[in-house]
Amino acid sequence: MSKTLPLDQQVLHVYVALQNLAHGRAVNDIAEEIGRSRFATARMVRRARELGLVEVRATVADPVDVELSARLAQRFGLQSALVVATYGTDELKVREAIASVTARVIVETIEEDDVVGFTPGRTLVLASRAITQLPSADVVQLTGIGWPRLEDGIEVISNIGRAAGGATYPLYAPLVIEPEARVILKHPAIQHTLTRFDHVTKAFLTIGGWPGASLLADHLIETGELEGFAEQGVIAEYGTSLLDANGRTVPGLGDRFVGISEEQLRRIDLRIAIGGGEGKERAVSAVLRSGMADVIITDVRSAQLALQD
């Protein structure tokens, strides 16, 4: 029965019910905390029990830390947060756990006639492989590729596009190009994708952690540019934005980036940030502070660090 609610709403309902039933907090106090009326909050407690989401403990099907998710969402003013309950440090296991939850969120979020944007990324590649069917929607690649093989870079778009059955707009270009190479952006196929950015209704973006968990940082090491950006405090990349620890945009690559601009990204109705694991903890905090995410899917260690800062 719990499948009648999306995962983020399950998490919120469980949090509210546990605060009331397990911790004895008054409905009025909980309502004030989550920004709902006391009547709506009371209904959430009742519905959580009716749907079998709580007994004495939470029964959310996916491995999500309910209380940590609620705290993170409230601290940063998010629509929702999903903190995947993986406590290890093995990079692949953390990525797989986040990808599993991300796949479910994608399925529950995309609606008929959406225009959905995705950035390339290893976590989204894993998530896209687990999805076989989606409502009919157009799929747009939001940035160029930070990986040597183009076929790896567009796998997310290809997989989601097949599942959704709508039009697909890949971006066959590197994430960063030299100024003299910008002529590539005039190619009709690339222009076809770039013109779709202003129509995107929902966006899924991976978080890059500098310097050890970012393909872009690897590229800038090869070009000898990484040190300059490190001196400016860059610790994260998100779409085509470089961010410092306070979530402020650090200039420098400017027109060399290929992809959606920060201004265009901020206009999208729903922006879901995805990332966690070793090397991305500080980057997750930076993205949360940037105001460019409405939903975050991350791991326990990254969430805890963000709440400590």
PDB file of C-alpha atoms in Angstrom:
ATOM      1  CA  MET A   1       0.000   0.000   0.000  1.00  0.00           C
ATOM      2  CA  SER A   2       2.906   2.401   0.685  1.00  0.00           C
ATOM      3  CA  LYS A   3       3.483   2.658  -3.053  1.00  0.00           C
ATOM      4  CA  THR A   4       0.543   5.095  -3.241  1.00  0.00           C
ATOM      5  CA  LEU A   5       2.890   7.840  -2.006  1.00  0.00           C
ATOM      6  CA  PRO A   6       6.104   8.978  -3.725  1.00  0.00           C
ATOM      7  CA  LEU A   7       9.257   8.182  -1.782  1.00  0.00           C
ATOM      8  CA  ASP A   8       9.897  11.758  -0.604  1.00  0.00           C
ATOM      9  CA  GLN A   9       6.339  11.976   0.736  1.00  0.00           C
ATOM     10  CA  GLN A  10       6.742   8.608   2.459  1.00  0.00           C
ATOM     11  CA  VAL A  11       9.830   9.997   4.184  1.00  0.00           C
ATOM     12  CA  LEU A  12       7.990  13.142   5.317  1.00  0.00           C
ATOM     13  CA  HIS A  13       4.940  11.182   6.539  1.00  0.00           C
ATOM     14  CA  VAL A  14       7.165   8.771   8.470  1.00  0.00           C
ATOM     15  CA  TYR A  15       9.104  11.632  10.057  1.00  0.00           C
ATOM     16  CA  VAL A  16       5.924  13.372  11.190  1.00  0.00           C
ATOM     17  CA  ALA A  17       4.399  10.151  12.527  1.00  0.00           C
ATOM     18  CA  LEU A  18       7.539   9.164  14.430  1.00  0.00           C
ATOM     19  CA  GLN A  19       7.877  12.618  15.976  1.00  0.00           C
ATOM     20  CA  ASN A  20       4.288  12.390  17.183  1.00  0.00           C
ATOM     21  CA  LEU A  21       3.933   8.712  18.039  1.00  0.00           C
ATOM     22  CA  ALA A  22       7.441   7.670  19.057  1.00  0.00           C
ATOM     23  CA  HIS A  23       8.803  10.919  20.512  1.00  0.00           C
ATOM     24  CA  GLY A  24       5.564  12.336  21.893  1.00  0.00           C
ATOM     25  CA  ARG A  25       5.797  15.739  20.215  1.00  0.00           C
ATOM     26  CA  ALA A  26       2.623  17.751  19.873  1.00  0.00           C
ATOM     27  CA  VAL A  27       1.066  18.006  16.425  1.00  0.00           C
ATOM     28  CA  ASN A  28       1.141  21.810  16.657  1.00  0.00           C
ATOM     29  CA  ASP A  29       4.927  21.804  17.206  1.00  0.00           C
ATOM     30  CA  ILE A  30       5.511  19.446  14.296  1.00  0.00           C
ATOM     31  CA  ALA A  31       3.207  21.472  12.049  1.00  0.00           C
ATOM     32  CA  GLU A  32       5.178  24.642  12.775  1.00  0.00           C
ATOM     33  CA  GLU A  33       8.457  22.835  12.053  1.00  0.00           C
ATOM     34  CA  ILE A  34       7.406  21.490   8.645  1.00  0.00           C
ATOM     35  CA  GLY A  35       5.362  24.499   7.582  1.00  0.00           C
ATOM     36  CA  ARG A  36       1.973  22.767   7.423  1.00  0.00           C
ATOM     37  CA  SER A  37      -1.320  23.339   9.236  1.00  0.00           C
ATOM     38  CA  ARG A  38      -2.008  21.250  12.349  1.00  0.00           C
ATOM     39  CA  PHE A  39      -4.921  19.604  10.541  1.00  0.00           C
ATOM     40  CA  ALA A  40      -2.732  18.583   7.586  1.00  0.00           C
ATOM     41  CA  THR A  41      -0.060  17.339   9.988  1.00  0.00           C
ATOM     42  CA  ALA A  42      -2.556  15.261  11.943  1.00  0.00           C
ATOM     43  CA  ARG A  43      -3.793  13.736   8.688  1.00  0.00           C
ATOM     44  CA  MET A  44      -0.196  12.818   7.799  1.00  0.00           C
ATOM     45  CA  VAL A  45       0.171  10.927  11.089  1.00  0.00           C
ATOM     46  CA  ARG A  46      -3.066   9.076  10.451  1.00  0.00           C
ATOM     47  CA  ARG A  47      -2.194   8.292   6.835  1.00  0.00           C
ATOM     48  CA  ALA A  48       1.279   7.051   7.731  1.00  0.00           C
ATOM     49  CA  ARG A  49      -0.331   4.489  10.012  1.00  0.00           C
ATOM     50  CA  GLU A  50      -3.074   3.576   7.530  1.00  0.00           C
ATOM     51  CA  LEU A  51      -0.540   2.938   4.777  1.00  0.00           C
ATOM     52  CA  GLY A  52       1.654   0.824   7.017  1.00  0.00           C
ATOM     53  CA  LEU A  53       4.578   3.241   6.820  1.00  0.00           C
ATOM     54  CA  VAL A  54       5.027   3.178  10.590  1.00  0.00           C
ATOM     55  CA  GLU A  55       4.396   0.681  13.281  1.00  0.00           C
ATOM     56  CA  VAL A  56       6.860   1.136  16.088  1.00  0.00           C
ATOM     57  CA  ARG A  57       9.569   1.833  13.518  1.00  0.00           C
ATOM     58  CA  ALA A  58       9.735   3.175   9.988  1.00  0.00           C
ATOM     59  CA  THR A  59       8.972   0.755   7.146  1.00  0.00           C
ATOM     60  CA  VAL A  60      10.091   2.777   4.104  1.00  0.00           C
ATOM     61  CA  ALA A  61      11.052   0.204   1.489  1.00  0.00           C
ATOM     62  CA  ASP A  62      14.212   1.978   0.349  1.00  0.00           C
ATOM     63  CA  PRO A  63      17.246   2.463   2.635  1.00  0.00           C
ATOM     64  CA  VAL A  64      16.584   6.088   3.615  1.00  0.00           C
ATOM     65  CA  ASP A  65      17.487   7.730   6.929  1.00  0.00           C
ATOM     66  CA  VAL A  66      14.150   9.375   7.641  1.00  0.00           C
ATOM     67  CA  GLU A  67      15.111  11.783  10.420  1.00  0.00           C
ATOM     68  CA  LEU A  68      18.336  12.905   8.758  1.00  0.00           C
ATOM     69  CA  SER A  69      16.422  13.493   5.510  1.00  0.00           C
ATOM     70  CA  ALA A  70      13.887  15.692   7.285  1.00  0.00           C
ATOM     71  CA  ARG A  71      16.570  17.680   9.110  1.00  0.00           C
ATOM     72  CA  LEU A  72      18.494  18.309   5.903  1.00  0.00           C
ATOM     73  CA  ALA A  73      15.401  19.474   4.016  1.00  0.00           C
ATOM     74  CA  GLN A  74      14.386  21.824   6.819  1.00  0.00           C
ATOM     75  CA  ARG A  75      17.876  23.255   7.313  1.00  0.00           C
ATOM     76  CA  PHE A  76      18.313  24.197   3.643  1.00  0.00           C
ATOM     77  CA  GLY A  77      14.703  24.950   2.723  1.00  0.00           C
ATOM     78  CA  LEU A  78      14.418  22.063   0.279  1.00  0.00           C
ATOM     79  CA  GLN A  79      11.267  20.557  -1.148  1.00  0.00           C
ATOM     80  CA  SER A  80      12.621  17.231   0.080  1.00  0.00           C
ATOM     81  CA  ALA A  81      15.815  15.364   0.865  1.00  0.00           C
ATOM     82  CA  LEU A  82      16.586  11.660   0.605  1.00  0.00           C
ATOM     83  CA  VAL A  83      19.587  10.621   2.663  1.00  0.00           C
ATOM     84  CA  VAL A  84      20.504   7.103   1.625  1.00  0.00           C
ATOM     85  CA  ALA A  85      21.361   5.006   4.663  1.00  0.00           C
ATOM     86  CA  THR A  86      24.758   3.767   3.566  1.00  0.00           C
ATOM     87  CA  TYR A  87      27.423   4.192   6.218  1.00  0.00           C
ATOM     88  CA  GLY A  88      30.421   2.638   4.492  1.00  0.00           C
ATOM     89  CA  THR A  89      33.097   4.433   2.503  1.00  0.00           C
ATOM     90  CA  ASP A  90      33.408   2.081  -0.465  1.00  0.00           C
ATOM     91  CA  GLU A  91      32.925   4.399  -3.435  1.00  0.00           C
ATOM     92  CA  LEU A  92      31.123   1.938  -5.694  1.00  0.00           C
ATOM     93  CA  LYS A  93      28.742   0.701  -2.981  1.00  0.00           C
ATOM     94  CA  VAL A  94      27.762   4.247  -2.025  1.00  0.00           C
ATOM     95  CA  ARG A  95      27.226   5.159  -5.680  1.00  0.00           C
ATOM     96  CA  GLU A  96      25.103   2.053  -6.263  1.00  0.00           C
ATOM     97  CA  ALA A  97      22.947   2.793  -3.205  1.00  0.00           C
ATOM     98  CA  ILE A  98      22.365   6.402  -4.257  1.00  0.00           C
ATOM     99  CA  ALA A  99      21.686   5.278  -7.838  1.00  0.00           C
ATOM    100  CA  SER A 100      19.038   2.814  -6.672  1.00  0.00           C
ATOM    101  CA  VAL A 101      17.085   5.513  -4.838  1.00  0.00           C
ATOM    102  CA  THR A 102      17.642   7.952  -7.719  1.00  0.00           C
ATOM    103  CA  ALA A 103      16.121   5.497 -10.193  1.00  0.00           C
ATOM    104  CA  ARG A 104      12.977   5.298  -8.103  1.00  0.00           C
ATOM    105  CA  VAL A 105      12.771   9.095  -7.800  1.00  0.00           C
ATOM    106  CA  ILE A 106      13.113   9.459 -11.581  1.00  0.00           C
ATOM    107  CA  VAL A 107      10.259   7.011 -12.146  1.00  0.00           C
ATOM    108  CA  GLU A 108       8.053   8.766  -9.586  1.00  0.00           C
ATOM    109  CA  THR A 109       8.903  12.302 -10.727  1.00  0.00           C
ATOM    110  CA  ILE A 110       8.637  12.271 -14.522  1.00  0.00           C
ATOM    111  CA  GLU A 111       5.143  12.962 -15.820  1.00  0.00           C
ATOM    112  CA  GLU A 112       3.520  12.885 -19.238  1.00  0.00           C
ATOM    113  CA  ASP A 113       4.788  15.659 -21.556  1.00  0.00           C
ATOM    114  CA  ASP A 114       7.611  16.761 -19.258  1.00  0.00           C
ATOM    115  CA  VAL A 115      10.842  18.048 -20.743  1.00  0.00           C
ATOM    116  CA  VAL A 116      13.429  16.465 -18.480  1.00  0.00           C
ATOM    117  CA  GLY A 117      17.095  17.424 -18.326  1.00  0.00           C
ATOM    118  CA  PHE A 118      19.984  15.217 -17.230  1.00  0.00           C
ATOM    119  CA  THR A 119      23.695  15.791 -16.828  1.00  0.00           C
ATOM    120  CA  PRO A 120      26.114  12.967 -17.608  1.00  0.00           C
ATOM    121  CA  GLY A 121      27.448  11.216 -14.524  1.00  0.00           C
ATOM    122  CA  ARG A 122      28.349   7.767 -13.245  1.00  0.00           C
ATOM    123  CA  THR A 123      25.551   7.673 -10.641  1.00  0.00           C
ATOM    124  CA  LEU A 124      22.946   8.635 -13.227  1.00  0.00           C
ATOM    125  CA  VAL A 125      24.320   6.027 -15.625  1.00  0.00           C
ATOM    126  CA  LEU A 126      23.673   3.335 -13.001  1.00  0.00           C
ATOM    127  CA  ALA A 127      20.223   4.755 -12.231  1.00  0.00           C
ATOM    128  CA  SER A 128      19.256   4.926 -15.909  1.00  0.00           C
ATOM    129  CA  ARG A 129      20.171   1.273 -16.442  1.00  0.00           C
ATOM    130  CA  ALA A 130      17.560   0.268 -13.853  1.00  0.00           C
ATOM    131  CA  ILE A 131      14.692   2.086 -15.592  1.00  0.00           C
ATOM    132  CA  THR A 132      12.707   0.344 -18.320  1.00  0.00           C
ATOM    133  CA  GLN A 133       9.566   2.448 -18.710  1.00  0.00           C
ATOM    134  CA  LEU A 134       8.562   6.063 -18.086  1.00  0.00           C
ATOM    135  CA  PRO A 135       5.688   8.362 -19.075  1.00  0.00           C
ATOM    136  CA  SER A 136       6.135   9.937 -22.489  1.00  0.00           C
ATOM    137  CA  ALA A 137       8.581  12.836 -22.089  1.00  0.00           C
ATOM    138  CA  ASP A 138      11.339  14.615 -23.982  1.00  0.00           C
ATOM    139  CA  VAL A 139      14.864  14.130 -22.618  1.00  0.00           C
ATOM    140  CA  VAL A 140      17.585  16.777 -22.863  1.00  0.00           C
ATOM    141  CA  GLN A 141      21.300  16.486 -22.062  1.00  0.00           C
ATOM    142  CA  LEU A 142      22.160  19.556 -19.987  1.00  0.00           C
ATOM    143  CA  THR A 143      25.946  19.670 -20.294  1.00  0.00           C
ATOM    144  CA  GLY A 144      28.747  18.473 -22.487  1.00  0.00           C
ATOM    145  CA  ILE A 145      30.743  15.406 -21.579  1.00  0.00           C
ATOM    146  CA  GLY A 146      33.610  15.199 -19.114  1.00  0.00           C
ATOM    147  CA  TRP A 147      34.701  11.731 -20.162  1.00  0.00           C
ATOM    148  CA  PRO A 148      36.963  10.635 -23.035  1.00  0.00           C
ATOM    149  CA  ARG A 149      34.391   8.395 -24.733  1.00  0.00           C
ATOM    150  CA  LEU A 150      31.289  10.100 -26.123  1.00  0.00           C
ATOM    151  CA  GLU A 151      29.248   6.921 -25.929  1.00  0.00           C
ATOM    152  CA  ASP A 152      29.775   6.832 -22.154  1.00  0.00           C
ATOM    153  CA  GLY A 153      28.750  10.468 -21.834  1.00  0.00           C
ATOM    154  CA  ILE A 154      25.381  10.104 -23.542  1.00  0.00           C
ATOM    155  CA  GLU A 155      24.355   6.777 -22.009  1.00  0.00           C
ATOM    156  CA  VAL A 156      22.082   8.476 -19.473  1.00  0.00           C
ATOM    157  CA  ILE A 157      20.225  10.342 -22.211  1.00  0.00           C
ATOM    158  CA  SER A 158      19.965   7.238 -24.387  1.00  0.00           C
ATOM    159  CA  ASN A 159      18.659   5.003 -21.594  1.00  0.00           C
ATOM    160  CA  ILE A 160      16.125   7.516 -20.254  1.00  0.00           C
ATOM    161  CA  GLY A 161      15.094   8.447 -23.787  1.00  0.00           C
ATOM    162  CA  ARG A 162      14.301   4.824 -24.651  1.00  0.00           C
ATOM    163  CA  ALA A 163      12.281   4.420 -21.456  1.00  0.00           C
ATOM    164  CA  ALA A 164      10.323   7.647 -21.999  1.00  0.00           C
ATOM    165  CA  GLY A 165       9.791   7.258 -25.735  1.00  0.00           C
ATOM    166  CA  GLY A 166       9.802  10.992 -26.416  1.00  0.00           C
ATOM    167  CA  ALA A 167      12.270  13.116 -28.349  1.00  0.00           C
ATOM    168  CA  THR A 168      15.903  12.871 -27.238  1.00  0.00           C
ATOM    169  CA  TYR A 169      18.368  15.745 -27.368  1.00  0.00           C
ATOM    170  CA  PRO A 170      21.966  14.569 -26.797  1.00  0.00           C
ATOM    171  CA  LEU A 171      24.906  16.969 -26.639  1.00  0.00           C
ATOM    172  CA  TYR A 172      27.875  15.592 -28.553  1.00  0.00           C
ATOM    173  CA  ALA A 173      30.475  18.006 -27.206  1.00  0.00           C
ATOM    174  CA  PRO A 174      33.037  18.190 -24.392  1.00  0.00           C
ATOM    175  CA  LEU A 175      32.030  19.908 -21.158  1.00  0.00           C
ATOM    176  CA  VAL A 176      34.819  22.457 -21.611  1.00  0.00           C
ATOM    177  CA  ILE A 177      36.214  23.734 -24.914  1.00  0.00           C
ATOM    178  CA  GLU A 178      38.782  26.325 -25.925  1.00  0.00           C
ATOM    179  CA  PRO A 179      37.453  29.670 -27.245  1.00  0.00           C
ATOM    180  CA  GLU A 180      38.631  28.931 -30.774  1.00  0.00           C
ATOM    181  CA  ALA A 181      36.624  25.699 -30.747  1.00  0.00           C
ATOM    182  CA  ARG A 182      33.275  27.371 -30.081  1.00  0.00           C
ATOM    183  CA  VAL A 183      32.467  27.049 -33.766  1.00  0.00           C
ATOM    184  CA  ILE A 184      31.411  23.484 -32.903  1.00  0.00           C
ATOM    185  CA  LEU A 185      28.385  24.933 -31.104  1.00  0.00           C
ATOM    186  CA  LYS A 186      26.996  26.141 -34.426  1.00  0.00           C
ATOM    187  CA  HIS A 187      26.491  22.571 -35.594  1.00  0.00           C
ATOM    188  CA  PRO A 188      22.735  22.021 -36.186  1.00  0.00           C
ATOM    189  CA  ALA A 189      22.593  18.951 -33.923  1.00  0.00           C
ATOM    190  CA  ILE A 190      24.133  20.861 -31.021  1.00  0.00           C
ATOM    191  CA  GLN A 191      21.967  23.916 -31.647  1.00  0.00           C
ATOM    192  CA  HIS A 192      18.941  21.610 -31.612  1.00  0.00           C
ATOM    193  CA  THR A 193      19.808  20.637 -28.033  1.00  0.00           C
ATOM    194  CA  LEU A 194      20.874  24.076 -26.784  1.00  0.00           C
ATOM    195  CA  THR A 195      17.529  25.590 -27.801  1.00  0.00           C
ATOM    196  CA  ARG A 196      15.704  23.109 -25.554  1.00  0.00           C
ATOM    197  CA  PHE A 197      17.287  24.332 -22.306  1.00  0.00           C
ATOM    198  CA  ASP A 198      14.657  27.016 -21.761  1.00  0.00           C
ATOM    199  CA  HIS A 199      11.893  24.409 -22.045  1.00  0.00           C
ATOM    200  CA  VAL A 200      13.190  21.994 -19.369  1.00  0.00           C
ATOM    201  CA  THR A 201      10.660  21.479 -16.566  1.00  0.00           C
ATOM    202  CA  LYS A 202      12.641  19.098 -14.342  1.00  0.00           C
ATOM    203  CA  ALA A 203      16.389  18.570 -14.061  1.00  0.00           C
ATOM    204  CA  PHE A 204      18.539  15.829 -12.566  1.00  0.00           C
ATOM    205  CA  LEU A 205      22.133  16.930 -11.986  1.00  0.00           C
ATOM    206  CA  THR A 206      25.110  15.116 -10.533  1.00  0.00           C
ATOM    207  CA  ILE A 207      27.521  16.808  -8.135  1.00  0.00           C
ATOM    208  CA  GLY A 208      31.251  16.828  -8.830  1.00  0.00           C
ATOM    209  CA  GLY A 209      33.633  16.992  -5.852  1.00  0.00           C
ATOM    210  CA  TRP A 210      36.983  18.709  -6.321  1.00  0.00           C
ATOM    211  CA  PRO A 211      39.627  17.613  -6.826  1.00  0.00           C
ATOM    212  CA  GLY A 212      39.349  13.857  -6.429  1.00  0.00           C
ATOM    213  CA  ALA A 213      35.748  13.141  -7.449  1.00  0.00           C
ATOM    214  CA  SER A 214      35.337  15.233 -10.584  1.00  0.00           C
ATOM    215  CA  LEU A 215      36.060  14.355 -14.189  1.00  0.00           C
ATOM    216  CA  LEU A 216      36.281  18.074 -14.962  1.00  0.00           C
ATOM    217  CA  ALA A 217      38.952  18.516 -12.299  1.00  0.00           C
ATOM    218  CA  ASP A 218      40.878  15.637 -13.874  1.00  0.00           C
ATOM    219  CA  HIS A 219      40.758  17.486 -17.193  1.00  0.00           C
ATOM    220  CA  LEU A 220      41.963  20.738 -15.635  1.00  0.00           C
ATOM    221  CA  ILE A 221      44.862  18.907 -14.026  1.00  0.00           C
ATOM    222  CA  GLU A 222      45.962  17.845 -17.504  1.00  0.00           C
ATOM    223  CA  THR A 223      45.681  21.432 -18.808  1.00  0.00           C
ATOM    224  CA  GLY A 224      47.508  22.864 -15.797  1.00  0.00           C
ATOM    225  CA  GLU A 225      44.549  24.990 -14.712  1.00  0.00           C
ATOM    226  CA  LEU A 226      43.349  23.222 -11.586  1.00  0.00           C
ATOM    227  CA  GLU A 227      45.639  25.011  -9.144  1.00  0.00           C
ATOM    228  CA  GLY A 228      44.278  28.421 -10.138  1.00  0.00           C
ATOM    229  CA  PHE A 229      40.714  27.363  -9.442  1.00  0.00           C
ATOM    230  CA  ALA A 230      41.714  25.674  -6.182  1.00  0.00           C
ATOM    231  CA  GLU A 231      43.226  28.977  -5.034  1.00  0.00           C
ATOM    232  CA  GLN A 232      39.840  30.609  -5.657  1.00  0.00           C
ATOM    233  CA  GLY A 233      38.215  28.056  -3.364  1.00  0.00           C
ATOM    234  CA  VAL A 234      36.440  25.816  -5.888  1.00  0.00           C
ATOM    235  CA  ILE A 235      35.301  22.592  -4.240  1.00  0.00           C
ATOM    236  CA  ALA A 236      32.343  21.586  -6.416  1.00  0.00           C
ATOM    237  CA  GLU A 237      30.856  21.634  -9.877  1.00  0.00           C
ATOM    238  CA  TYR A 238      27.143  21.510 -10.581  1.00  0.00           C
ATOM    239  CA  GLY A 239      25.861  21.831 -14.126  1.00  0.00           C
ATOM    240  CA  THR A 240      28.114  24.515 -15.577  1.00  0.00           C
ATOM    241  CA  SER A 241      28.784  26.251 -12.250  1.00  0.00           C
ATOM    242  CA  LEU A 242      31.916  26.065 -10.128  1.00  0.00           C
ATOM    243  CA  LEU A 243      31.151  26.590  -6.436  1.00  0.00           C
ATOM    244  CA  ASP A 244      33.125  27.502  -3.324  1.00  0.00           C
ATOM    245  CA  ALA A 245      32.367  26.265   0.196  1.00  0.00           C
ATOM    246  CA  ASN A 246      29.668  28.907   0.679  1.00  0.00           C
ATOM    247  CA  GLY A 247      27.872  27.907  -2.512  1.00  0.00           C
ATOM    248  CA  ARG A 248      29.012  31.020  -4.363  1.00  0.00           C
ATOM    249  CA  THR A 249      29.770  30.784  -8.068  1.00  0.00           C
ATOM    250  CA  VAL A 250      33.447  31.099  -8.947  1.00  0.00           C
ATOM    251  CA  PRO A 251      34.056  32.625 -12.408  1.00  0.00           C
ATOM    252  CA  GLY A 252      36.818  31.504 -14.722  1.00  0.00           C
ATOM    253  CA  LEU A 253      35.615  29.048 -17.335  1.00  0.00           C
ATOM    254  CA  GLY A 254      32.762  31.234 -18.551  1.00  0.00           C
ATOM    255  CA  ASP A 255      32.058  30.723 -22.252  1.00  0.00           C
ATOM    256  CA  ARG A 256      34.301  27.660 -22.315  1.00  0.00           C
ATOM    257  CA  PHE A 257      31.549  25.662 -20.640  1.00  0.00           C
ATOM    258  CA  VAL A 258      29.154  23.799 -22.939  1.00  0.00           C
ATOM    259  CA  GLY A 259      25.749  23.396 -21.373  1.00  0.00           C
ATOM    260  CA  ILE A 260      22.899  25.037 -19.533  1.00  0.00           C
ATOM    261  CA  SER A 261      23.756  28.368 -17.911  1.00  0.00           C
ATOM    262  CA  GLU A 262      23.289  29.033 -14.211  1.00  0.00           C
ATOM    263  CA  GLU A 263      20.571  31.563 -15.060  1.00  0.00           C
ATOM    264  CA  GLN A 264      18.667  28.983 -17.105  1.00  0.00           C
ATOM    265  CA  LEU A 265      19.111  26.351 -14.405  1.00  0.00           C
ATOM    266  CA  ARG A 266      17.707  28.621 -11.711  1.00  0.00           C
ATOM    267  CA  ARG A 267      14.520  29.065 -13.776  1.00  0.00           C
ATOM    268  CA  ILE A 268      13.740  25.329 -13.898  1.00  0.00           C
ATOM    269  CA  ASP A 269      10.761  24.375 -11.729  1.00  0.00           C
ATOM    270  CA  LEU A 270      12.337  21.301 -10.124  1.00  0.00           C
ATOM    271  CA  ARG A 271      16.082  20.689  -9.750  1.00  0.00           C
ATOM    272  CA  ILE A 272      17.243  17.418  -8.200  1.00  0.00           C
ATOM    273  CA  ALA A 273      20.883  17.204  -7.096  1.00  0.00           C
ATOM    274  CA  ILE A 274      22.506  13.780  -6.849  1.00  0.00           C
ATOM    275  CA  GLY A 275      25.815  12.895  -5.270  1.00  0.00           C
ATOM    276  CA  GLY A 276      27.661  11.607  -2.260  1.00  0.00           C
ATOM    277  CA  GLY A 277      30.430   9.349  -1.099  1.00  0.00           C
ATOM    278  CA  GLU A 278      34.102   9.927  -0.526  1.00  0.00           C
ATOM    279  CA  GLY A 279      35.386  13.128  -2.091  1.00  0.00           C
ATOM    280  CA  LYS A 280      31.943  14.698  -2.513  1.00  0.00           C
ATOM    281  CA  GLU A 281      30.980  15.527   1.063  1.00  0.00           C
ATOM    282  CA  ARG A 282      32.055  19.182   0.909  1.00  0.00           C
ATOM    283  CA  ALA A 283      30.684  19.515  -2.614  1.00  0.00           C
ATOM    284  CA  VAL A 284      27.227  18.432  -1.431  1.00  0.00           C
ATOM    285  CA  SER A 285      27.327  21.181   1.211  1.00  0.00           C
ATOM    286  CA  ALA A 286      28.314  23.731  -1.438  1.00  0.00           C
ATOM    287  CA  VAL A 287      25.404  22.772  -3.698  1.00  0.00           C
ATOM    288  CA  LEU A 288      22.959  22.967  -0.785  1.00  0.00           C
ATOM    289  CA  ARG A 289      24.174  26.478  -0.014  1.00  0.00           C
ATOM    290  CA  SER A 290      23.996  27.566  -3.652  1.00  0.00           C
ATOM    291  CA  GLY A 291      20.203  27.552  -3.762  1.00  0.00           C
ATOM    292  CA  MET A 292      20.276  25.609  -7.031  1.00  0.00           C
ATOM    293  CA  ALA A 293      18.698  22.420  -5.712  1.00  0.00           C
ATOM    294  CA  ASP A 294      15.093  21.775  -4.679  1.00  0.00           C
ATOM    295  CA  VAL A 295      15.713  18.108  -3.837  1.00  0.00           C
ATOM    296  CA  ILE A 296      18.927  16.354  -2.799  1.00  0.00           C
ATOM    297  CA  ILE A 297      19.760  12.647  -2.931  1.00  0.00           C
ATOM    298  CA  THR A 298      22.925  11.965  -0.972  1.00  0.00           C
ATOM    299  CA  ASP A 299      24.513   9.726   1.667  1.00  0.00           C
ATOM    300  CA  VAL A 300      24.658   9.878   5.456  1.00  0.00           C
ATOM    301  CA  ARG A 301      28.208  11.230   5.774  1.00  0.00           C
ATOM    302  CA  SER A 302      27.584  14.062   3.312  1.00  0.00           C
ATOM    303  CA  ALA A 303      24.321  14.987   5.034  1.00  0.00           C
ATOM    304  CA  GLN A 304      25.914  14.992   8.467  1.00  0.00           C
ATOM    305  CA  LEU A 305      28.749  17.241   7.299  1.00  0.00           C
ATOM    306  CA  ALA A 306      26.301  19.690   5.717  1.00  0.00           C
ATOM    307  CA  LEU A 307      24.346  19.904   8.988  1.00  0.00           C
ATOM    308  CA  GLN A 308      27.527  20.474  11.019  1.00  0.00           C
ATOM    309  CA  ASP A 309      28.773  23.406   8.932  1.00  0.00           C
TER     310      ASP A 309
END
